[in-house]
XYZ file of C-alpha atoms in Angstrom:
608
model
C -5.091 -22.464 9.943
C -2.788 -20.609 12.277
C 0.729 -21.078 13.535
C 1.432 -20.478 17.198
C 4.330 -20.797 19.603
C 3.536 -21.959 23.139
C 6.607 -20.527 24.913
C 7.494 -16.895 24.285
C 10.032 -15.051 26.380
C 8.851 -11.935 28.177
C 11.721 -9.885 26.730
C 10.795 -10.721 23.149
C 7.092 -10.162 23.876
C 7.838 -6.727 25.319
C 10.198 -5.855 22.459
C 7.918 -6.868 19.622
C 4.420 -6.179 20.856
C 5.523 -2.712 21.877
C 3.692 -0.494 24.352
C 0.307 -1.558 25.603
C -2.754 0.613 24.910
C -2.521 2.206 28.388
C 1.094 3.313 27.835
C 2.018 6.992 28.012
C 2.168 7.727 24.241
C -1.299 6.285 23.676
C -2.754 8.162 26.657
C -1.139 11.431 25.670
C -2.337 11.009 22.091
C -5.916 10.420 23.233
C -5.746 13.386 25.616
C -4.521 15.658 22.824
C -7.295 14.455 20.525
C -9.928 15.080 23.214
C -8.577 18.531 24.024
C -8.412 19.316 20.314
C -12.062 18.364 19.780
C -13.143 20.487 22.740
C -11.085 23.397 21.463
C -12.668 23.145 18.015
C -16.152 22.951 19.512
C -15.408 25.919 21.781
C -14.222 27.990 18.837
C -17.099 27.080 16.487
C -20.345 26.786 18.454
C -21.558 29.815 20.444
C -23.956 27.706 22.534
C -21.034 25.620 23.686
C -19.932 28.573 25.797
C -23.150 28.372 27.809
C -23.271 24.577 28.108
C -22.185 22.363 30.972
C -18.848 21.837 29.238
C -18.111 25.578 29.322
C -16.369 25.294 32.669
C -13.862 22.870 31.161
C -13.637 24.502 27.758
C -12.785 27.945 29.088
C -9.582 26.631 30.683
C -8.349 24.656 27.707
C -5.574 25.954 25.407
C -7.046 28.754 23.300
C -9.717 31.331 24.101
C -13.302 32.229 23.214
C -13.443 35.870 22.110
C -13.443 37.130 18.481
C -9.679 36.712 18.335
C -9.606 33.955 20.916
C -12.135 31.815 18.996
C -9.675 31.642 16.115
C -6.882 30.792 18.542
C -8.966 28.031 20.108
C -9.866 26.676 16.688
C -6.238 26.692 15.539
C -5.001 24.994 18.694
C -7.700 22.337 18.404
C -6.929 21.520 14.770
C -3.204 21.330 15.463
C -3.713 19.059 18.459
C -5.910 16.776 16.350
C -3.185 16.638 13.701
C -0.562 15.773 16.336
C -2.594 13.159 18.193
C -1.897 10.302 15.783
C 1.815 11.024 15.746
C 1.918 11.095 19.559
C 0.147 7.719 19.730
C 2.883 6.318 17.482
C 5.610 7.876 19.684
C 6.853 10.105 16.860
C 9.641 12.450 17.895
C 8.562 15.256 15.579
C 4.976 15.172 16.911
C 6.378 15.361 20.445
C 8.464 18.424 19.550
C 5.465 20.146 17.951
C 3.243 19.434 20.971
C 5.920 20.666 23.373
C 6.083 23.929 21.395
C 2.293 24.274 21.036
C 1.246 23.771 24.663
C 3.401 26.561 26.145
C 2.126 28.872 23.400
C -1.411 27.968 24.448
C -0.546 28.641 28.071
C 0.847 32.064 27.217
C -2.279 32.875 25.206
C -4.476 31.823 28.126
C -2.685 34.007 30.607
C -2.018 37.119 28.503
C -5.273 37.329 26.511
C -7.846 35.840 28.877
C -5.940 36.247 32.168
C -6.869 32.623 32.955
C -4.429 31.098 35.382
C -6.347 27.795 35.391
C -6.143 27.621 31.593
C -2.391 28.106 31.695
C -2.104 25.379 34.350
C -4.105 22.973 32.148
C -1.656 23.510 29.315
C 1.257 22.936 31.688
C -0.448 19.804 33.028
C -0.592 18.359 29.538
C 3.031 19.348 28.988
C 4.362 17.586 32.109
C 3.855 13.961 30.938
C 5.323 14.845 27.553
C 8.531 16.122 29.163
C 8.669 13.446 31.860
C 8.345 10.581 29.369
C 10.222 12.158 26.476
C 12.316 8.991 26.067
C 9.159 7.153 24.961
C 8.741 9.536 22.014
C 11.762 8.514 19.967
C 10.263 7.035 16.794
C 11.917 8.214 13.592
C 9.965 9.833 10.711
C 8.198 7.797 8.033
C 9.334 7.886 4.398
C 7.820 10.915 2.721
C 7.786 12.857 -0.532
C 6.481 16.099 -1.989
C 3.131 14.429 -2.763
C 2.388 14.681 0.957
C 2.151 18.471 0.593
C -0.422 18.138 -2.218
C -2.436 15.616 -0.208
C -2.352 17.910 2.827
C -3.547 20.858 0.722
C -6.472 18.858 -0.681
C -7.515 17.286 2.641
C -7.001 20.394 4.760
C -8.713 22.506 2.116
C -11.733 20.204 2.049
C -11.809 20.035 5.838
C -11.502 23.803 6.149
C -14.332 24.288 3.649
C -16.605 21.903 5.578
C -15.716 23.332 8.978
C -16.040 26.850 7.576
C -19.617 26.131 6.496
C -20.361 25.011 10.055
C -18.809 28.211 11.427
C -20.783 30.440 9.038
C -24.041 28.617 9.863
C -23.471 28.351 13.622
C -24.887 31.846 14.326
C -28.445 31.751 12.906
C -29.696 34.418 15.320
C -27.030 36.882 14.223
C -27.432 36.540 10.446
C -28.567 39.533 8.429
C -31.111 38.344 5.890
C -31.297 34.775 4.596
C -28.103 34.003 2.637
C -28.215 31.051 0.251
C -25.862 28.062 0.316
C -23.873 29.591 -2.565
C -23.455 32.823 -0.570
C -22.232 30.859 2.467
C -19.744 28.866 0.372
C -18.512 32.098 -1.203
C -18.169 33.641 2.269
C -16.089 30.660 3.418
C -13.819 30.792 0.366
C -13.299 34.537 0.773
C -12.686 34.112 4.485
C -10.054 31.407 4.012
C -8.037 33.919 1.995
C -8.617 36.725 4.521
C -11.289 38.708 2.653
C -14.807 39.743 3.644
C -17.572 37.639 2.079
C -21.222 38.354 1.166
C -22.693 37.140 4.499
C -23.280 39.796 7.221
C -23.804 39.377 10.973
C -24.916 41.567 13.823
C -22.459 42.785 16.432
C -18.975 41.276 16.810
C -19.990 37.983 15.221
C -18.587 39.117 11.855
C -15.155 39.467 13.460
C -15.422 36.079 15.153
C -16.328 34.341 11.895
C -13.686 36.224 9.926
C -10.909 35.426 12.423
C -11.919 31.749 12.532
C -12.001 31.377 8.738
C -8.715 33.235 8.410
C -7.133 30.930 10.974
C -8.246 27.859 9.007
C -6.861 29.265 5.778
C -3.596 30.168 7.481
C -3.267 26.686 8.955
C -3.846 25.113 5.541
C -1.216 27.360 3.963
C 1.384 26.898 6.714
C 1.108 23.111 6.890
C 1.223 22.791 3.107
C 4.276 25.061 2.834
C 6.006 23.153 5.616
C 5.407 19.778 3.969
C 6.521 21.106 0.591
C 9.804 22.606 1.758
C 10.852 20.365 4.651
C 13.878 18.095 4.172
C 12.743 15.070 2.210
C 12.849 11.542 3.590
C 12.591 9.602 0.323
C 10.888 6.228 0.218
C 13.357 3.403 0.596
C 14.844 2.023 -2.595
C 16.969 -1.004 -3.356
C 20.496 0.190 -4.081
C 22.797 -1.439 -6.618
C 24.960 -2.823 -3.818
C 21.927 -4.291 -2.045
C 20.734 -5.878 -5.277
C 24.141 -7.489 -5.879
C 24.140 -8.944 -2.353
C 20.568 -10.217 -2.736
C 21.374 -11.878 -6.057
C 24.325 -13.654 -4.436
C 22.005 -14.991 -1.703
C 19.436 -16.071 -4.302
C 22.105 -17.955 -6.270
C 22.839 -20.060 -3.173
C 19.429 -20.303 -1.525
C 16.867 -19.160 -4.127
C 15.395 -22.630 -4.541
C 13.783 -22.502 -1.100
C 11.055 -19.927 -1.828
C 9.204 -19.284 -5.088
C 8.793 -15.613 -4.081
C 12.511 -15.103 -3.532
C 13.228 -13.365 -6.848
C 10.504 -10.801 -6.167
C 12.727 -9.449 -3.378
C 14.620 -7.740 -6.211
C 11.832 -5.213 -6.723
C 13.549 -1.847 -6.668
C 10.808 -0.151 -4.668
C 11.678 -2.252 -1.619
C 14.217 -1.696 1.136
C 16.292 -4.431 2.741
C 17.829 -5.294 6.098
C 20.590 -7.889 6.332
C 21.508 -10.172 9.198
C 24.742 -9.312 11.078
C 26.520 -12.106 9.199
C 25.163 -10.936 5.841
C 23.908 -14.474 5.081
C 20.203 -13.596 5.216
C 18.004 -10.588 4.435
C 14.406 -9.361 4.688
C 13.006 -6.979 2.083
C 10.079 -4.706 2.873
C 8.098 -1.618 1.966
C 6.497 0.866 4.367
C 2.862 1.582 3.480
C 0.630 3.743 5.712
C 2.794 3.062 8.748
C 2.937 -0.707 8.146
C 6.361 -2.285 7.590
C 5.300 -4.889 5.060
C 7.587 -7.799 4.187
C 6.671 -10.425 1.616
C 7.623 -14.065 1.344
C 10.300 -15.755 3.411
C 13.618 -14.138 4.363
C 16.299 -14.539 1.690
C 19.379 -16.626 2.391
C 20.510 -19.297 4.813
C 17.767 -20.463 7.190
C 20.279 -20.525 10.060
C 20.801 -16.780 9.593
C 17.098 -15.897 9.321
C 16.745 -14.966 13.034
C 19.425 -12.284 12.689
C 17.696 -10.676 9.706
C 14.311 -10.898 11.435
C 15.728 -9.213 14.533
C 17.084 -6.360 12.411
C 13.672 -6.066 10.748
C 11.906 -5.787 14.108
C 14.452 -3.291 15.415
C 13.806 -1.091 12.372
C 10.046 -1.353 12.931
C 10.415 -0.373 16.579
C 12.748 2.541 15.784
C 10.130 4.099 13.472
C 7.051 2.866 15.396
C 5.894 0.952 12.318
C 3.493 -1.965 12.497
C 5.430 -5.115 11.450
C 3.731 -7.583 9.108
C 4.657 -10.327 6.644
C 2.506 -11.226 3.640
C 2.658 -14.594 1.907
C 5.363 -16.410 3.862
C 5.563 -20.207 3.685
C 4.811 -22.534 6.561
C 8.515 -22.788 7.420
C 8.856 -19.012 7.266
C 5.791 -18.546 9.450
C 7.188 -20.918 12.071
C 10.493 -19.025 12.199
C 8.804 -15.625 12.355
C 6.464 -16.641 15.190
C 9.205 -18.436 17.128
C 11.688 -15.586 16.942
C 9.373 -12.622 17.428
C 6.262 -13.740 19.290
C 4.046 -12.640 16.409
C 1.042 -14.673 15.269
C 0.384 -16.221 11.870
C -2.837 -16.835 9.972
C -3.357 -18.809 6.772
C -3.963 -16.370 3.924
C -4.361 -18.655 0.928
C -2.550 -21.165 -1.267
C 0.024 -21.000 -4.012
C -0.514 -23.207 -7.052
C 2.635 -25.170 -7.960
C 2.782 -27.463 -10.998
C 5.416 -30.207 -11.189
C 6.493 -30.283 -14.829
C 7.183 -34.043 -14.849
C 3.600 -34.771 -13.752
C 1.857 -32.340 -16.074
C -0.086 -33.719 -19.028
C -3.058 -32.647 -21.119
C -4.342 -36.220 -21.189
C -7.203 -37.334 -19.014
C -10.723 -36.211 -18.217
C -9.597 -33.618 -15.659
C -7.697 -31.698 -18.361
C -10.395 -31.983 -20.995
C -11.493 -28.308 -20.922
C -7.927 -26.996 -21.088
C -7.032 -29.456 -23.858
C -10.019 -28.477 -25.998
C -9.388 -24.749 -25.505
C -5.715 -25.034 -26.447
C -6.462 -27.053 -29.582
C -9.192 -24.639 -30.649
C -6.841 -21.657 -30.315
C -4.041 -23.433 -32.175
C -6.445 -24.213 -35.033
C -7.304 -20.493 -35.149
C -3.718 -19.828 -36.255
C -1.966 -18.909 -33.018
C 1.575 -20.022 -32.303
C 3.681 -19.716 -29.139
C 7.314 -18.996 -28.351
C 9.053 -19.519 -24.995
C 12.513 -17.953 -24.556
C 14.919 -16.556 -22.020
C 15.025 -12.769 -21.862
C 18.696 -12.759 -22.881
C 17.804 -14.658 -26.096
C 15.320 -12.041 -27.335
C 16.502 -9.225 -29.576
C 16.343 -5.679 -28.250
C 13.812 -4.561 -30.855
C 11.371 -7.363 -30.072
C 11.979 -6.942 -26.333
C 11.061 -3.277 -26.567
C 7.880 -4.219 -28.418
C 7.028 -6.677 -25.639
C 7.629 -4.014 -22.974
C 5.349 -1.530 -24.726
C 2.634 -4.129 -25.224
C 2.789 -5.232 -21.567
C 2.369 -1.637 -20.445
C -0.448 -0.897 -22.882
C -2.386 -4.079 -22.091
C -2.194 -3.577 -18.334
C -5.777 -2.342 -18.219
C -5.252 0.063 -15.258
C -3.254 3.210 -14.646
C -1.644 1.569 -11.609
C 0.918 -1.226 -11.782
C -0.505 -3.960 -9.553
C 1.502 -6.428 -7.560
C 3.909 -6.459 -4.659
C 4.462 -9.879 -3.118
C 4.339 -11.795 -6.430
C 5.349 -9.179 -9.016
C 8.766 -7.957 -10.115
C 7.536 -4.614 -11.435
C 9.631 -4.705 -14.625
C 10.122 -6.805 -17.746
C 13.087 -7.250 -20.030
C 15.690 -5.712 -17.703
C 19.269 -6.650 -18.716
C 19.946 -7.934 -15.173
C 17.025 -10.392 -15.469
C 18.368 -12.412 -18.363
C 17.314 -15.735 -16.759
C 13.628 -14.761 -16.768
C 11.352 -16.596 -19.181
C 8.954 -14.885 -21.598
C 6.196 -16.794 -23.337
C 4.461 -14.993 -26.218
C 1.495 -15.796 -28.449
C 1.473 -14.708 -32.115
C -1.026 -14.744 -34.951
C 0.582 -14.092 -38.315
C -2.554 -13.825 -40.462
C -4.290 -11.279 -38.200
C -4.516 -7.606 -39.022
C -1.205 -5.992 -38.027
C -1.601 -4.028 -34.808
C 0.735 -1.579 -33.058
C 2.812 -4.560 -31.851
C 2.807 -6.653 -34.994
C 1.487 -10.192 -34.578
C 2.029 -10.210 -30.797
C -1.203 -11.113 -28.954
C -0.310 -12.203 -25.383
C 2.611 -12.273 -22.936
C 3.563 -14.314 -19.892
C 6.615 -13.431 -17.809
C 8.284 -15.865 -15.360
C 11.075 -15.120 -12.880
C 13.613 -17.731 -11.736
C 12.831 -19.917 -8.740
C 16.278 -21.210 -7.962
C 17.995 -23.016 -10.818
C 15.235 -25.519 -11.596
C 12.036 -23.521 -11.157
C 10.054 -20.594 -12.500
C 7.465 -18.355 -10.832
C 4.749 -16.562 -12.781
C 5.122 -12.793 -12.675
C 2.563 -11.264 -15.044
C -0.048 -12.193 -17.654
C -0.985 -9.664 -20.337
C -2.979 -10.066 -23.531
C -4.489 -8.046 -26.313
C -8.175 -7.474 -25.537
C -9.046 -8.147 -29.155
C -7.403 -11.598 -29.121
C -9.418 -14.792 -28.775
C -10.201 -15.919 -25.203
C -7.914 -18.542 -23.724
C -4.559 -16.838 -24.395
C -3.402 -17.338 -20.792
C -4.263 -21.050 -20.815
C -2.459 -21.433 -24.154
C 0.723 -19.799 -22.876
C 0.765 -21.616 -19.530
C 0.481 -24.945 -21.336
C 3.202 -23.911 -23.788
C 5.456 -22.839 -20.915
C 4.953 -26.119 -19.046
C 5.635 -28.150 -22.174
C 8.793 -26.147 -22.966
C 10.031 -26.164 -19.345
C 12.288 -29.259 -19.679
C 14.256 -27.506 -22.423
C 15.216 -24.835 -19.856
C 15.840 -27.364 -17.042
C 12.740 -26.123 -15.212
C 11.164 -28.827 -13.065
C 8.453 -26.840 -11.247
C 6.395 -23.787 -12.053
C 4.612 -21.581 -9.540
C 1.367 -20.068 -10.833
C -0.868 -17.476 -9.218
C -1.633 -17.143 -5.531
C -5.248 -17.966 -4.596
C -6.495 -16.164 -1.499
C -8.718 -18.151 0.885
C -8.528 -21.138 -1.467
C -9.233 -23.709 1.253
C -12.399 -21.849 2.368
C -13.688 -21.749 -1.214
C -12.916 -25.429 -1.758
C -14.437 -26.662 1.504
C -17.438 -24.350 1.303
C -18.683 -25.863 -1.965
C -18.465 -29.471 -0.782
C -21.381 -31.539 0.442
C -21.776 -31.311 4.210
C -20.270 -27.867 4.618
C -21.734 -26.074 7.649
C -23.696 -22.821 7.566
C -20.737 -20.748 8.796
C -18.426 -22.112 6.107
C -21.079 -21.636 3.421
C -21.674 -18.062 4.549
C -17.926 -17.371 4.480
C -17.698 -18.810 0.973
C -20.687 -16.701 -0.101
C -18.954 -13.571 1.141
C -15.792 -14.487 -0.764
C -17.800 -15.100 -3.934
C -19.435 -11.686 -3.493
C -16.053 -9.984 -3.019
C -14.782 -11.777 -6.128
C -16.697 -9.260 -8.217
C -13.932 -6.766 -7.407
C -10.893 -8.805 -6.303
C -11.014 -11.973 -8.473
C -10.795 -14.319 -5.494
C -12.925 -17.186 -6.834
C -12.013 -16.754 -10.510
C -8.285 -16.887 -9.780
C -8.706 -20.037 -7.720
C -10.709 -21.758 -10.466
C -8.215 -20.659 -13.110
C -5.316 -22.165 -11.176
C -7.256 -25.350 -10.459
C -7.517 -26.062 -14.210
C -3.867 -27.183 -14.287
C -4.183 -29.687 -11.413
C -1.501 -28.111 -9.210
C -0.436 -28.949 -5.712
C -1.373 -26.283 -3.201
C 1.229 -24.715 -0.904
C -0.247 -22.676 2.006
C 0.867 -19.108 2.530
C 0.487 -17.095 5.727
C 0.211 -13.534 6.999
C 2.238 -12.756 10.136
C 0.935 -9.985 12.395
C 1.395 -8.535 15.869
C -2.176 -8.318 17.176
C -5.665 -9.011 15.845
C -6.450 -5.300 15.987
C -3.681 -4.682 13.430
C -5.231 -6.965 10.775
C -7.553 -4.325 9.200
C -4.673 -1.878 8.972
C -2.351 -4.529 7.545
C -4.987 -5.597 5.045
C -5.498 -2.026 3.869
C -1.736 -1.484 3.570
C -1.419 -4.731 1.583
C -4.180 -3.614 -0.791
C -2.315 -0.344 -1.297
C 0.948 -2.165 -1.964
C -0.707 -4.549 -4.399
C -2.297 -1.616 -6.259
C -5.958 -2.386 -5.469
C -6.300 0.833 -3.468
C -4.697 3.972 -4.839
C -4.780 7.034 -2.591
C -2.957 9.192 -5.138
C -5.045 11.812 -6.893
C -5.951 10.815 -10.459
C -4.875 12.945 -13.363
C -7.458 15.290 -14.900
C -9.247 13.898 -17.911
C -7.541 16.230 -20.380
C -4.120 15.120 -19.102
C -5.135 11.478 -19.488
C -5.984 12.070 -23.118
C -2.665 13.760 -23.638
C -0.859 10.874 -21.932
C -2.657 8.344 -24.146
C -1.741 10.325 -27.232
C 1.884 10.525 -26.118
C 1.921 6.783 -25.522
C 0.498 6.098 -28.992
C 3.120 8.413 -30.467
C 5.849 6.549 -28.571
C 4.516 3.257 -29.926
C 4.614 4.572 -33.468
C 8.170 5.830 -33.040
C 9.220 2.496 -31.543
C 7.669 0.601 -34.462
C 9.430 2.852 -36.969
C 12.754 2.387 -35.154
C 12.320 -1.410 -35.115
C 11.507 -1.433 -38.812
C 14.628 0.597 -39.558
C 16.712 -1.842 -37.534
C 15.258 -4.788 -39.418
C 16.041 -3.099 -42.747
C 19.624 -2.360 -41.708
C 20.067 -5.911 -40.414
C 18.781 -7.320 -43.731
């Protein structure tokens, strides 16, 4: 299912869709990438100098002698690094290219006395200067981790390219060096030292200069990223949070995902009137919003316009994950973007929920079996739980997470038990006669955030792996049965991606395309819990509310999907900790648990 708008103004289309593929930044970026590849090939492969491309390569930025091969290689790598930034109209990439091309022209003329080569560099420089107003995008959020990532990636790339350089002169090698000798030669060469591999003639100097240039580039780029002024990732300030809470108090009932806008790793833009806001996070160049805008629907267009202006200023790809049908209609009408159905949200009306009937037989039997096993449940507001028990719940939720990465973005708050979230609901399962664990008799946790004044939205589900199966079903039933006591009339459960495709694909009469699509989703469920989450939600007989993804162009969907997986925690590009550090972290966590338990026991004794 998709949402479309038949009439879109040309001004809005031009503003939102941004430059077409044939625009100057895209062309310049492709030209720099092509020139960079040719430069790298000219600096690495000797036969390239005698090929049909030699006529073009000899007039590109850089040169082809022992020293000039390193210069050509360096210029090519730098142009490849700048190409992506130029395509995205980044101002810093434009400045670097404007500085690099004249340097290449000077090198052409002074070292190789090539007037044509200098003119080629100037020819690439002319469109950059002529269309400098199109390269105005601001920098992306960044941190010191970028320097570490650059060191690892550039180091690996330099090692691989260095092996090609060392092996590209088979006729000049002295002896038959092994792979270990070649790797050692590359590693020595990256640091400026002579390695164990020897060559005839001037080839040793060519290889040494090229490897040294790669090592120098790796060091310079890493040092630059480590010591440049930091653009921290956007964070929700205290003032922004206060304003968002005021909007949620008035209009929070409209969207079940509204409270998740209070995640503190999001940024926010407000409408000019301050009556609406859009929260977002930038991931891999994608400006990712989630849910509907917060606040008065009449003020949504102003907040959306601010959102799109921010995306254009930084050359980010705008996208919205999980907006409602109303939100999708407003987004597409105001911006000219497109919308595609992403899945369905399971919503249970408390007044209609009952364990009676054949449809609820499996849930009813599971709950009764667990209750007979000695489990009991408690459902309370966060503000009604003592600090000692709340700390125990926090530690248990962290320990039972199962992964090193906190997952969730569009339907996760990212914290539990915060003093500002006193209206949140926590459902816990306990078993008094079980062996006491690090968290006492606590066996499972469910956390709900407010959905207006008469609703609750499921945030997280955590349970002890040693507990009996069915803890989540037990706590959901307990929460639904206790909901009237807290004036909660509706409860939003998990979001089921591609729910309609799974449901229609298993029915009689489904076509081959739909069955194949369902089969692919079932296969992907081995890693992403697509089918299992849908079947779990369906147990409670909810009503399904469709949710949509809003995007600019079909070509952006893979990038948006990858960014969404990063935001949700399914893809983690950060380097994992070494194994010995993981063991130390686990030991520290166990020690913290023991200290917390001792502190809680002391509090209980003093209270008694």
